[in-house]
Amino acid sequence: MHTSETPYVALDRPASAPRCWRHVAAASCAVAVPSLLAIALVVASSHLSLALLAAPAPPLYTRCTLGRCDAPPRVGTLRDDTAVVFVSAPSLSTGANSSGPFLQRREVPFGSFYGLAQGDLSATVRPQDERQQILGFGAAFTDAAADTLARAPAPLQKQLLGELFGPHSIGYSLGRVPIAGTDFSPRAYTYDDGTDDDVELRRFNASADDVHRIPLLQKALALEPELLLMASPWSAPGWMKSNGGLVWGSLKPEHSKVWANYFCRFLEHWAARGVDFRWVAVQNEPSSNSRVSTLLSRLTIYWNSMSVTPEQVRDFIKDDLAPALGRCAKQTEILFHDDQRSALPTYAAAVLGDPEAARHVAGAGVHWYDASFLGSLLGWYWIDRQAEWSHVADFARAWPNLTVLGTEAAEGFEPWSRGPKLGSWWRLETYAYDILRDLQSGAHGWIDWNLLLAMDGGPNWAGNRCDAALLLETNDKYPAIDGDAYVKQPMFYALAHFSAFVPRGSRRVAVESADFGADVPVVAFRTPTDTIVAVYLNRGADDACLHLRDARRRKALRFCAPPHGLVTAVWRA
C-alpha cells in the first residue's frame, strides 16, 4: 500500500546534527575540503530556493504499519507470447488511478524482432551466452540494525523481516556481519578490550552479540535457511595495534597469530548459536589509512578502522588466517578484499600474485564509495567518469574461478547530503545503477550496508549517520515515537527490482546494443526456472522506449520507461 501520509516534520534533524562523511577518505579525489564545502553551500542554497518555489509532490516512499503495507512483486503465470514488466518511476505517483510509484505490473506482448519505431533504442539479449552465476542480494546485520529492530513490537518485527527473507519477500539471500563494533554500534568496542596484552584471549567476550544481533540472524535464517553470510572486522583490539586505539593504526606484527585466533573465537561463538559463515574478509577497508589521502582520512575517519597494506594482507592470509581457519572453521572461505573498487588491482596483484596466498583465497568484496562520492553534487557527470567498474571486470576475467561481491553501499554519507532523505529518487537511481554495473562487470551478488536504521540515520556512536532502505519510526531524539511503523525508501525498491526476480543460481547473459555502445543500461539473467529477467534503468529526463530483442526466440518486446524509470521485464526463455 502506498500512502500519502507525511508525518515526519518533527523528525527533521537540526543543522547541527553530526555529519555523515564516512567514506570521503576512500574516494580517490584531490579536492580541497574548503572547496567542497563552498560547492556544497551553493548547491544547498539553490536546492532550497527551488524547494520553496516547487509545488508539493506526492511522497515517493511507502509507510507501513502492522498488517498494512504494499505486497512484494509477483510475476504470476507467464504466457509464451507475453512478458510481465514491473515499472518504478516518480511520475507514476500521480493520476487518479495511480497505485504508487513502485513496481507497477504490466503485461507486454512480444512483437517483431526487426520492427523498430523511429526514436526507439534497441538492445539484444542472448540467453545462450551465459556468464557468471548469481549468489544473491542482501544487507548488513549491524548493531544499529539489530538494536533498532528490537525497538519495534514483536509482530511488526516479524512483518518487516518477512519483507526481506523467505517465500513472501523480496528475496534477500546474502548478509554481512561485522566482527565486533563499527561506527554503527552503540559504542566503540571489540571483543577483547583492555590496556594489557591478552595473547591467550582470556578476556574475549562476544556475549553482547547474544542480545540483539544473533537473535536477528536466527530469525532471518528461520525464514531463509540458505542465507549466505560473510563477516568482516573493522579493528583489532587496541592492545594489538600500533597506536593502542580502535581508530586508525595497524596491527603489530607480533600479534598476527593472536588476531587470527580472534577470528576463530568469533566464528566459534556464532556457530555454537546456529550461525555459520560462508566467507570471512581480512579487513574492512584496509586501504583507507594507507593511501595518498591519509591527511584527509585523519580529518574524516573517526571510528573503528585499521590499515593493512596489500603485502600484509598477503602474509596474514597464508601465515596466520588460513591455518587458523583450517583448525576452527574449515567451511569458511577467505575474501582478501573488502574495500573500494579502485584498490582492488593493487591488493589482487599482491595476494593473487603469491601462489601460497592465492590458494587460500575464495574471492573479493568491493565497495561503491569511490564512484558515489561527489555524485550527489556533480550527478552522473561525475559517476560516469569513474573507471572503477573496469577493475571489477578485469578481476572477473583474470580470475573467473573466484567470487566477487558488492559488499557495501550507503547513501547520505556526504556532509552536504547527509542522513536519510525521505523519498529521494536520486538514491534509487544510484543504487540501481551501481547494482547494474557491478553485475555487468562480473559480480556474483550485491550487499547493502545497514539492513535497517532509525529515522535519524542511526544509531551511530561516531555521529556518522546515513540513509538506509528501511527506516523504523523511532530515534534517540524523539523517544516518544515508539517504532510502530517503518518506511520503505526508494532504495528498497531499487534492490527489489533485482532481488525479487533474480534468485540464486541465475546466470547473467550477454546483452548487446549498438545504440548504447559499451555502457548498456540493461543487464539480463537466465533463472533456474528457465525465465529471462532483464533490468533497464532510464536515467534521462524523458521517456525512453526500448526495443528489447530475445536472440533465441527471435521476438522482441517494446516498452517505454518513464523519466528516471527502473524497469524489470520477465519472460519465458
Coordinates of C-alpha atoms in Angstrom, one line a residue:
M1 CA 0.0 0.0 0.0
H2 CA 1.3 3.4 -0.9
T3 CA 0.3 6.2 1.4
S4 CA 0.2 9.9 1.2
E5 CA 0.8 10.4 4.9
T6 CA 3.7 12.8 5.7
P7 CA 4.1 12.6 9.5
Y8 CA 7.8 13.5 9.6
V9 CA 8.1 17.2 10.1
A10 CA 9.0 16.7 13.7
L11 CA 11.8 14.3 12.7
D12 CA 13.8 16.8 10.7
R13 CA 17.2 16.9 12.3
P14 CA 18.7 20.3 13.2
A15 CA 21.5 21.8 11.1
S16 CA 24.0 20.9 13.9
A17 CA 23.3 17.2 13.6
P18 CA 26.5 15.1 13.2
R19 CA 27.9 14.8 9.7
C20 CA 27.8 11.5 7.8
W21 CA 31.1 11.8 6.0
R22 CA 32.0 8.2 6.2
H23 CA 33.9 7.5 3.0
V24 CA 35.4 10.8 1.9
A25 CA 38.8 9.4 2.5
A26 CA 38.1 6.3 0.5
A27 CA 37.2 8.3 -2.6
S28 CA 40.2 9.0 -4.9
C29 CA 39.9 12.7 -5.4
A30 CA 42.2 15.6 -4.7
V31 CA 39.6 18.3 -4.0
A32 CA 40.3 20.5 -1.0
V33 CA 37.9 20.4 1.8
P34 CA 37.2 24.2 1.8
S35 CA 36.3 24.0 -1.9
L36 CA 34.0 21.1 -1.3
L37 CA 32.2 23.0 1.5
A38 CA 31.8 26.0 -0.7
I39 CA 30.3 23.9 -3.5
A40 CA 28.0 22.3 -1.0
L41 CA 26.7 25.6 0.3
V42 CA 26.0 26.8 -3.2
V43 CA 24.2 23.6 -4.2
A44 CA 22.3 23.5 -0.9
S45 CA 21.1 27.1 -1.3
S46 CA 20.0 26.5 -4.9
H47 CA 18.1 23.4 -3.8
L48 CA 16.4 25.3 -1.1
S49 CA 15.3 28.1 -3.4
L50 CA 13.9 25.5 -5.8
A51 CA 12.1 23.7 -3.0
L52 CA 10.4 26.9 -1.8
L53 CA 9.1 27.5 -5.3
A54 CA 8.0 24.0 -6.1
A55 CA 4.5 22.7 -5.6
P56 CA 4.1 19.9 -3.1
A57 CA 4.7 16.5 -4.7
P58 CA 3.3 13.1 -3.7
P59 CA 5.6 11.2 -1.3
L60 CA 7.9 8.8 -3.0
Y61 CA 8.1 6.2 -0.2
T62 CA 5.8 3.7 1.4
R63 CA 4.9 3.9 5.1
C64 CA 4.0 0.5 6.6
T65 CA 2.2 -0.3 9.9
L66 CA 1.2 -3.7 11.2
G67 CA -0.9 -5.5 8.6
R68 CA -0.9 -2.5 6.3
C69 CA 1.8 -2.3 3.6
D70 CA 2.4 -3.0 -0.1
A71 CA 3.0 -6.6 -1.2
P72 CA 6.2 -7.8 -2.8
P73 CA 6.0 -8.1 -6.6
R74 CA 4.7 -11.3 -8.0
V75 CA 5.2 -12.4 -11.7
G76 CA 2.2 -14.8 -11.8
T77 CA 1.7 -17.1 -14.7
L78 CA 3.8 -16.4 -17.8
R79 CA 2.4 -16.9 -21.3
D80 CA 4.6 -17.6 -24.3
D81 CA 3.5 -14.5 -26.2
T82 CA 3.8 -12.0 -23.3
A83 CA 6.3 -10.7 -20.8
V84 CA 5.5 -9.3 -17.4
V85 CA 7.0 -5.9 -16.8
F86 CA 7.4 -4.0 -13.5
V87 CA 8.0 -0.3 -13.6
S88 CA 9.0 2.2 -10.9
A89 CA 9.1 5.9 -11.7
P90 CA 8.3 9.1 -9.9
S91 CA 5.7 10.1 -12.5
L92 CA 3.7 7.0 -11.6
S93 CA 2.8 8.5 -8.2
T94 CA 0.3 10.9 -9.8
G95 CA -3.1 10.4 -11.5
A96 CA -6.5 9.2 -10.4
N97 CA -5.7 5.5 -11.0
S98 CA -2.2 5.5 -9.6
S99 CA -1.2 2.7 -7.3
G100 CA 2.0 4.4 -6.3
P101 CA 5.4 4.9 -8.0
F102 CA 6.8 1.5 -7.3
L103 CA 6.8 -1.9 -9.1
Q104 CA 3.6 -1.3 -11.2
R105 CA 2.9 -4.5 -13.0
R106 CA 2.1 -4.6 -16.7
E107 CA 1.9 -7.2 -19.4
V108 CA 3.6 -6.5 -22.7
P109 CA 3.1 -8.7 -25.8
F110 CA 6.0 -9.9 -28.0
G111 CA 6.3 -8.4 -31.4
S112 CA 8.6 -8.4 -34.4
F113 CA 12.3 -9.0 -33.8
Y114 CA 13.2 -6.4 -36.5
G115 CA 10.4 -3.8 -36.2
L116 CA 11.9 -0.7 -34.7
A117 CA 9.9 2.5 -34.2
Q118 CA 11.6 5.8 -35.0
G119 CA 13.4 7.1 -32.0
D120 CA 13.4 3.8 -30.2
L121 CA 16.6 2.4 -28.6
S122 CA 17.4 -1.3 -29.1
A123 CA 19.2 -4.0 -27.2
T124 CA 19.6 -7.7 -27.8
V125 CA 19.5 -10.3 -25.0
R126 CA 21.5 -13.5 -25.9
P127 CA 20.2 -16.2 -23.4
Q128 CA 22.6 -18.9 -24.6
D129 CA 25.6 -16.7 -23.9
E130 CA 25.9 -17.3 -20.2
R131 CA 28.3 -15.5 -17.8
Q132 CA 28.7 -15.6 -14.0
Q133 CA 26.3 -17.3 -11.6
I134 CA 24.4 -15.0 -9.2
L135 CA 24.6 -15.8 -5.5
G136 CA 22.1 -13.2 -4.4
F137 CA 21.4 -9.8 -2.7
G138 CA 21.1 -8.7 0.9
A139 CA 22.3 -6.2 3.6
A140 CA 24.4 -6.0 6.7
F141 CA 23.4 -7.1 10.2
T142 CA 25.0 -4.2 12.1
D143 CA 24.5 -3.4 15.8
A144 CA 22.4 -0.4 14.6
A145 CA 20.1 -2.6 12.5
A146 CA 19.6 -5.2 15.3
D147 CA 19.2 -2.6 18.1
T148 CA 16.7 -0.6 16.0
L149 CA 14.6 -3.5 15.0
A150 CA 14.4 -4.6 18.7
R151 CA 12.6 -1.4 19.5
A152 CA 9.7 -2.4 17.3
P153 CA 6.8 -4.5 18.6
A154 CA 7.4 -8.2 18.0
P155 CA 4.6 -8.6 15.4
L156 CA 6.0 -5.6 13.4
Q157 CA 9.5 -7.1 13.6
K158 CA 8.1 -10.3 12.1
Q159 CA 6.4 -8.4 9.3
L160 CA 9.4 -6.4 8.5
L161 CA 11.7 -9.4 8.3
G162 CA 9.2 -11.1 6.2
E163 CA 9.6 -8.3 3.7
L164 CA 13.2 -9.3 3.2
F165 CA 13.6 -13.0 3.8
G166 CA 11.5 -16.1 3.0
P167 CA 8.9 -17.1 0.4
H168 CA 6.8 -13.9 0.5
S169 CA 9.7 -11.4 0.5
I170 CA 11.9 -9.6 -2.0
G171 CA 14.3 -12.5 -1.7
Y172 CA 17.3 -11.5 0.3
S173 CA 19.8 -14.4 0.4
L174 CA 23.1 -12.7 1.4
G175 CA 24.2 -10.9 4.6
R176 CA 27.2 -9.2 6.0
V177 CA 28.1 -9.3 9.7
P178 CA 30.7 -7.0 11.3
I179 CA 33.1 -8.8 13.6
A180 CA 32.5 -6.7 16.8
G181 CA 31.9 -3.0 16.6
T182 CA 31.6 -0.5 13.8
D183 CA 30.6 3.2 13.8
F184 CA 27.0 1.8 13.6
S185 CA 27.3 0.5 17.1
P186 CA 26.3 2.0 20.5
R187 CA 29.9 2.4 21.5
A188 CA 33.5 1.8 20.2
Y189 CA 34.3 -1.8 21.2
T190 CA 36.0 -5.1 20.3
Y191 CA 35.6 -8.5 21.9
D192 CA 38.8 -8.1 24.0
D193 CA 39.2 -4.5 25.2
G194 CA 41.7 -3.7 27.8
T195 CA 45.0 -2.0 28.3
D196 CA 47.2 -5.1 28.9
D197 CA 48.1 -7.6 26.3
D198 CA 45.9 -10.7 26.3
V199 CA 47.6 -13.1 23.9
E200 CA 45.6 -16.1 25.2
L201 CA 42.4 -14.1 24.6
R202 CA 41.2 -14.8 28.2
R203 CA 39.2 -11.6 28.1
F204 CA 37.4 -12.5 24.8
N205 CA 33.7 -11.9 25.3
A206 CA 31.1 -11.8 22.5
S207 CA 28.1 -12.0 24.7
A208 CA 26.9 -8.6 23.5
D209 CA 26.0 -10.3 20.2
D210 CA 23.6 -12.6 22.0
V211 CA 21.3 -9.7 22.9
H212 CA 20.1 -8.5 19.5
R213 CA 22.4 -9.4 16.6
I214 CA 22.4 -13.2 16.9
P215 CA 18.6 -13.4 17.6
L216 CA 18.1 -11.3 14.5
L217 CA 20.3 -13.6 12.4
Q218 CA 18.5 -16.6 13.8
K219 CA 15.1 -15.2 12.8
A220 CA 16.4 -14.4 9.3
L221 CA 17.8 -17.9 8.9
A222 CA 14.5 -19.4 10.0
L223 CA 12.9 -17.5 7.1
E224 CA 15.7 -18.2 4.7
P225 CA 17.8 -21.2 5.7
E226 CA 20.1 -20.8 2.6
L227 CA 21.2 -17.3 3.7
L228 CA 24.9 -17.0 2.9
L229 CA 26.9 -14.8 5.3
M230 CA 30.2 -13.0 5.3
A231 CA 32.0 -11.5 8.3
S232 CA 34.5 -8.6 8.3
P233 CA 36.4 -6.8 11.1
W234 CA 36.7 -3.0 11.5
S235 CA 39.5 -3.0 14.0
A236 CA 41.6 -5.3 16.2
P237 CA 41.7 -4.6 20.0
G238 CA 43.8 -1.5 20.8
W239 CA 46.5 -3.5 22.6
M240 CA 47.1 -5.4 19.3
K241 CA 47.7 -2.2 17.3
S242 CA 50.5 0.2 16.7
N243 CA 48.6 3.2 18.2
G244 CA 46.9 1.5 21.1
G245 CA 43.4 2.6 19.9
L246 CA 40.5 1.5 17.8
V247 CA 40.7 4.4 15.3
W248 CA 43.4 4.2 12.6
G249 CA 46.6 2.4 13.4
S250 CA 47.8 -1.0 12.2
L251 CA 48.3 -4.5 13.6
K252 CA 51.5 -5.1 15.5
P253 CA 53.3 -7.9 13.7
E254 CA 53.9 -9.9 16.9
H255 CA 50.1 -10.2 17.3
S256 CA 49.2 -11.6 13.9
K257 CA 48.6 -15.1 15.1
V258 CA 46.6 -13.8 18.1
W259 CA 44.5 -11.8 15.7
A260 CA 43.8 -14.9 13.6
N261 CA 42.7 -16.8 16.7
Y262 CA 40.4 -13.9 17.5
F263 CA 38.6 -14.6 14.2
C264 CA 38.2 -18.2 15.3
R265 CA 36.8 -17.2 18.6
F266 CA 34.2 -15.1 16.9
L267 CA 33.3 -17.8 14.4
E268 CA 33.0 -20.4 17.2
H269 CA 30.8 -18.2 19.3
W270 CA 28.3 -17.7 16.5
A271 CA 28.5 -21.3 15.3
A272 CA 27.5 -22.5 18.7
R273 CA 24.3 -20.5 18.3
G274 CA 23.5 -21.9 14.9
V275 CA 25.0 -19.2 12.7
D276 CA 27.8 -20.2 10.2
F277 CA 29.7 -18.1 7.8
R278 CA 30.5 -18.8 4.1
W279 CA 33.2 -16.1 4.0
V280 CA 35.4 -14.0 6.2
A281 CA 37.1 -10.9 4.9
V282 CA 40.6 -10.0 6.2
Q283 CA 39.7 -6.4 7.0
N284 CA 37.0 -3.8 6.2
E285 CA 38.5 -1.0 4.1
P286 CA 42.2 -1.7 4.8
S287 CA 43.4 0.9 2.4
S288 CA 41.7 3.9 4.0
N289 CA 44.7 4.9 6.1
S290 CA 47.4 3.7 3.7
R291 CA 46.8 5.9 0.6
V292 CA 47.8 9.3 -0.6
S293 CA 44.7 10.9 1.1
T294 CA 45.9 9.9 4.6
L295 CA 45.6 13.5 5.8
L296 CA 42.0 13.7 4.6
S297 CA 41.5 10.3 6.3
R298 CA 42.6 11.8 9.6
L299 CA 40.1 14.6 9.2
T300 CA 37.2 12.4 8.3
I301 CA 37.6 8.9 9.7
Y302 CA 37.0 8.9 13.4
W303 CA 35.6 5.4 14.0
N304 CA 36.8 1.8 14.2
S305 CA 39.4 1.3 11.5
M306 CA 42.7 -0.3 10.8
S307 CA 45.3 0.0 8.0
V308 CA 46.5 -3.2 6.3
T309 CA 48.8 -3.0 3.3
P310 CA 48.5 -5.4 0.3
E311 CA 51.6 -7.2 1.4
Q312 CA 50.3 -7.5 5.0
V313 CA 47.1 -9.0 3.7
R314 CA 49.0 -11.5 1.7
D315 CA 51.2 -12.6 4.6
F316 CA 48.4 -12.7 7.1
I317 CA 46.3 -15.0 4.9
K318 CA 49.0 -17.5 4.2
D319 CA 50.9 -17.5 7.5
D320 CA 48.1 -16.9 10.0
L321 CA 44.4 -16.7 9.0
A322 CA 44.3 -19.7 6.6
P323 CA 46.0 -22.1 9.1
A324 CA 43.7 -20.8 11.9
L325 CA 40.5 -21.4 9.8
G326 CA 41.8 -24.8 8.9
R327 CA 41.6 -25.7 12.6
C328 CA 38.4 -23.9 13.6
A329 CA 36.2 -23.3 10.6
K330 CA 37.1 -25.4 7.6
Q331 CA 33.9 -24.4 5.8
T332 CA 34.7 -20.7 5.9
E333 CA 36.5 -19.2 2.9
I334 CA 38.6 -16.1 2.8
L335 CA 37.8 -12.8 0.9
F336 CA 41.1 -11.0 0.6
H337 CA 39.5 -7.6 -0.2
D338 CA 36.6 -5.7 1.3
D339 CA 37.3 -2.2 0.1
Q340 CA 36.8 0.3 -2.7
R341 CA 36.9 -0.9 -6.3
S342 CA 39.8 1.4 -7.0
A343 CA 42.0 -0.5 -4.6
L344 CA 41.2 -4.0 -6.0
P345 CA 44.0 -4.2 -8.6
T346 CA 46.7 -3.4 -6.1
Y347 CA 45.5 -5.9 -3.5
A348 CA 44.9 -8.5 -6.1
A349 CA 48.4 -8.2 -7.5
A350 CA 50.0 -8.7 -4.1
V351 CA 47.8 -11.5 -2.9
L352 CA 47.0 -13.5 -6.0
G353 CA 50.5 -13.0 -7.3
D354 CA 51.7 -15.2 -4.5
P355 CA 50.8 -18.8 -5.2
E356 CA 50.7 -19.8 -1.5
A357 CA 48.3 -16.9 -0.5
A358 CA 46.3 -17.3 -3.7
R359 CA 45.4 -21.0 -3.0
H360 CA 43.6 -19.9 0.2
V361 CA 41.5 -17.2 -1.4
A362 CA 37.9 -17.5 -2.5
G363 CA 37.3 -14.0 -3.8
A364 CA 36.9 -10.3 -3.0
G365 CA 34.3 -7.8 -1.9
V366 CA 34.1 -4.3 -3.4
H367 CA 32.6 -1.0 -2.0
W368 CA 30.9 1.7 -4.0
Y369 CA 32.1 4.9 -2.4
D370 CA 34.9 5.8 -4.9
A371 CA 32.3 6.3 -7.6
S372 CA 29.4 7.6 -5.5
F373 CA 31.5 10.3 -3.7
L374 CA 30.6 13.7 -5.1
G375 CA 27.7 12.1 -7.0
S376 CA 25.0 14.0 -5.2
L377 CA 26.8 17.2 -6.1
L378 CA 28.0 16.6 -9.7
G379 CA 25.5 13.9 -10.7
W380 CA 26.0 11.4 -13.5
Y381 CA 28.8 13.7 -14.9
W382 CA 31.0 12.5 -12.0
I383 CA 29.7 8.9 -11.7
D384 CA 30.1 8.2 -15.4
R385 CA 33.7 9.3 -15.4
Q386 CA 34.8 6.9 -12.8
A387 CA 36.7 3.8 -14.1
E388 CA 36.3 1.6 -11.1
W389 CA 33.9 -0.9 -12.7
S390 CA 36.6 -1.8 -15.2
H391 CA 38.7 -3.0 -12.2
V392 CA 35.9 -5.5 -11.3
A393 CA 35.6 -6.6 -14.9
D394 CA 39.4 -7.1 -15.2
F395 CA 39.4 -9.1 -12.0
A396 CA 36.5 -11.3 -13.1
R397 CA 38.2 -12.0 -16.4
A398 CA 41.6 -12.8 -14.9
W399 CA 40.3 -15.0 -12.1
P400 CA 36.9 -16.4 -13.3
N401 CA 37.0 -19.1 -10.5
L402 CA 36.9 -16.5 -7.7
T403 CA 33.8 -14.9 -6.3
V404 CA 33.4 -11.1 -6.3
L405 CA 30.6 -9.4 -4.4
G406 CA 29.5 -5.8 -3.9
T407 CA 29.8 -5.8 -0.1
E408 CA 28.9 -2.2 0.9
A409 CA 26.9 0.8 -0.3
A410 CA 25.1 3.6 1.5
E411 CA 23.6 6.9 0.6
G412 CA 23.6 10.0 2.7
F413 CA 27.3 9.8 3.7
E414 CA 28.4 13.2 2.3
P415 CA 28.3 16.3 4.5
W416 CA 26.2 18.2 2.0
S417 CA 23.7 15.3 1.6
R418 CA 23.8 13.6 5.0
G419 CA 21.4 11.1 6.6
P420 CA 18.0 9.9 5.4
K421 CA 16.1 11.8 2.7
L422 CA 12.6 10.6 2.6
G423 CA 11.6 9.7 -0.9
S424 CA 14.9 10.5 -2.6
W425 CA 14.6 9.2 -6.1
W426 CA 18.2 10.1 -6.9
R427 CA 19.2 7.5 -4.3
L428 CA 17.1 4.8 -6.1
E429 CA 18.8 5.6 -9.3
T430 CA 22.3 5.5 -7.8
Y431 CA 21.6 2.2 -6.1
A432 CA 20.1 0.6 -9.2
Y433 CA 22.9 1.9 -11.4
D434 CA 25.6 0.5 -9.0
I435 CA 24.0 -2.9 -8.8
L436 CA 23.6 -3.0 -12.6
R437 CA 27.2 -2.0 -13.3
D438 CA 28.6 -4.4 -10.6
L439 CA 26.7 -7.3 -12.1
Q440 CA 27.6 -6.3 -15.7
S441 CA 31.2 -6.3 -14.6
G442 CA 31.1 -9.8 -13.3
A443 CA 30.0 -9.5 -9.6
H444 CA 28.1 -12.5 -8.2
G445 CA 26.0 -10.5 -5.8
W446 CA 25.4 -7.2 -4.0
I447 CA 25.1 -6.4 -0.3
D448 CA 23.7 -3.1 1.0
W449 CA 25.0 -1.5 4.2
N450 CA 22.6 -1.4 7.2
L451 CA 19.6 -3.7 6.9
L452 CA 17.6 -1.1 8.9
L453 CA 18.1 2.2 10.6
A454 CA 16.1 4.7 12.7
M455 CA 14.5 7.7 11.1
D456 CA 17.5 9.9 12.0
G457 CA 20.0 7.5 10.3
G458 CA 21.4 6.0 13.4
P459 CA 22.2 4.8 16.0
N460 CA 25.9 5.6 15.4
W461 CA 28.4 6.2 18.2
A462 CA 30.6 8.4 15.9
G463 CA 27.7 10.6 14.7
N464 CA 28.2 9.2 11.2
R465 CA 24.6 8.8 10.3
C466 CA 23.5 7.7 6.8
D467 CA 20.4 6.6 4.9
A468 CA 19.0 3.1 4.6
A469 CA 16.5 1.2 2.5
L470 CA 14.3 0.6 5.6
L471 CA 13.8 3.2 8.4
L472 CA 11.9 2.5 11.6
E473 CA 9.9 5.3 13.1
T474 CA 12.0 5.8 16.1
N475 CA 15.2 7.6 17.1
D476 CA 17.0 8.8 20.2
K477 CA 16.0 12.4 19.8
Y478 CA 12.3 11.6 19.8
P479 CA 11.9 8.6 22.2
A480 CA 8.1 9.1 22.3
I481 CA 7.9 7.7 18.7
D482 CA 7.5 4.1 19.6
G483 CA 8.5 2.2 16.5
D484 CA 5.1 1.1 15.4
A485 CA 5.7 1.9 11.7
Y486 CA 8.5 1.7 9.2
V487 CA 9.3 3.4 5.9
K488 CA 10.4 1.7 2.7
Q489 CA 12.7 4.2 0.9
P490 CA 13.1 4.2 -2.9
M491 CA 16.4 2.4 -2.4
F492 CA 14.4 -0.6 -1.1
Y493 CA 12.6 -0.8 -4.4
A494 CA 15.9 -0.5 -6.3
L495 CA 17.1 -3.6 -4.6
A496 CA 13.7 -5.3 -5.1
H497 CA 13.9 -4.9 -8.9
F498 CA 16.8 -7.3 -8.8
S499 CA 16.4 -9.5 -5.7
A500 CA 12.7 -10.3 -6.2
F501 CA 13.3 -11.6 -9.7
V502 CA 16.9 -13.0 -9.9
P503 CA 17.3 -15.9 -7.4
R504 CA 20.5 -17.7 -6.5
G505 CA 21.6 -19.9 -9.3
S506 CA 20.6 -17.5 -12.1
R507 CA 23.2 -16.7 -14.6
R508 CA 23.9 -13.4 -16.2
V509 CA 23.5 -13.5 -20.0
A510 CA 25.0 -11.3 -22.7
V511 CA 23.3 -8.1 -23.7
E512 CA 24.4 -6.1 -26.8
S513 CA 23.4 -2.8 -28.2
A514 CA 24.8 -0.5 -30.9
D515 CA 22.6 2.3 -29.6
F516 CA 24.2 2.5 -26.2
G517 CA 27.8 1.5 -27.0
A518 CA 29.8 -0.1 -24.2
D519 CA 27.6 1.4 -21.4
V520 CA 24.4 -0.5 -22.0
P521 CA 21.9 0.3 -19.1
V522 CA 20.4 -3.2 -19.3
V523 CA 21.5 -6.3 -17.5
A524 CA 19.8 -9.7 -18.1
F525 CA 19.7 -13.2 -16.5
R526 CA 18.5 -16.7 -17.1
T527 CA 17.0 -18.1 -13.9
P528 CA 16.9 -21.7 -12.7
T529 CA 13.2 -21.9 -13.6
D530 CA 14.2 -21.0 -17.2
T531 CA 12.9 -17.5 -17.4
I532 CA 14.7 -14.4 -18.7
V533 CA 14.9 -11.3 -16.4
A534 CA 16.1 -8.0 -17.8
V535 CA 16.6 -4.8 -15.8
Y536 CA 16.7 -1.4 -17.5
L537 CA 17.4 2.0 -16.0
N538 CA 16.4 5.2 -17.8
R539 CA 18.5 7.9 -16.2
G540 CA 17.1 10.5 -18.6
A541 CA 14.5 13.2 -18.1
D542 CA 12.4 12.0 -21.0
D543 CA 10.6 8.7 -21.8
A544 CA 12.9 6.1 -23.3
C545 CA 11.4 3.5 -25.5
L546 CA 13.3 0.2 -25.7
H547 CA 13.1 -2.5 -28.3
L548 CA 14.4 -5.5 -26.3
R549 CA 15.2 -8.4 -28.5
D550 CA 15.5 -12.1 -27.5
A551 CA 18.0 -13.6 -29.8
R552 CA 17.0 -17.2 -29.2
R553 CA 13.2 -16.6 -29.6
R554 CA 13.6 -14.1 -32.5
K555 CA 11.0 -11.9 -30.9
A556 CA 11.1 -8.5 -29.2
L557 CA 9.4 -6.5 -26.5
R558 CA 8.8 -2.8 -26.8
F559 CA 8.2 -0.8 -23.7
C560 CA 8.7 2.9 -22.8
A561 CA 10.4 3.6 -19.5
P562 CA 9.2 6.9 -17.9
P563 CA 11.8 9.5 -17.0
H564 CA 14.1 8.2 -14.3
G565 CA 12.3 4.9 -14.5
L566 CA 13.5 1.5 -13.4
V567 CA 12.1 -1.5 -15.3
T568 CA 12.3 -5.2 -14.7
A569 CA 10.9 -7.5 -17.5
V570 CA 10.3 -11.2 -17.1
W571 CA 9.5 -13.8 -19.8
R572 CA 9.9 -17.4 -20.7
A573 CA 13.2 -18.4 -22.1

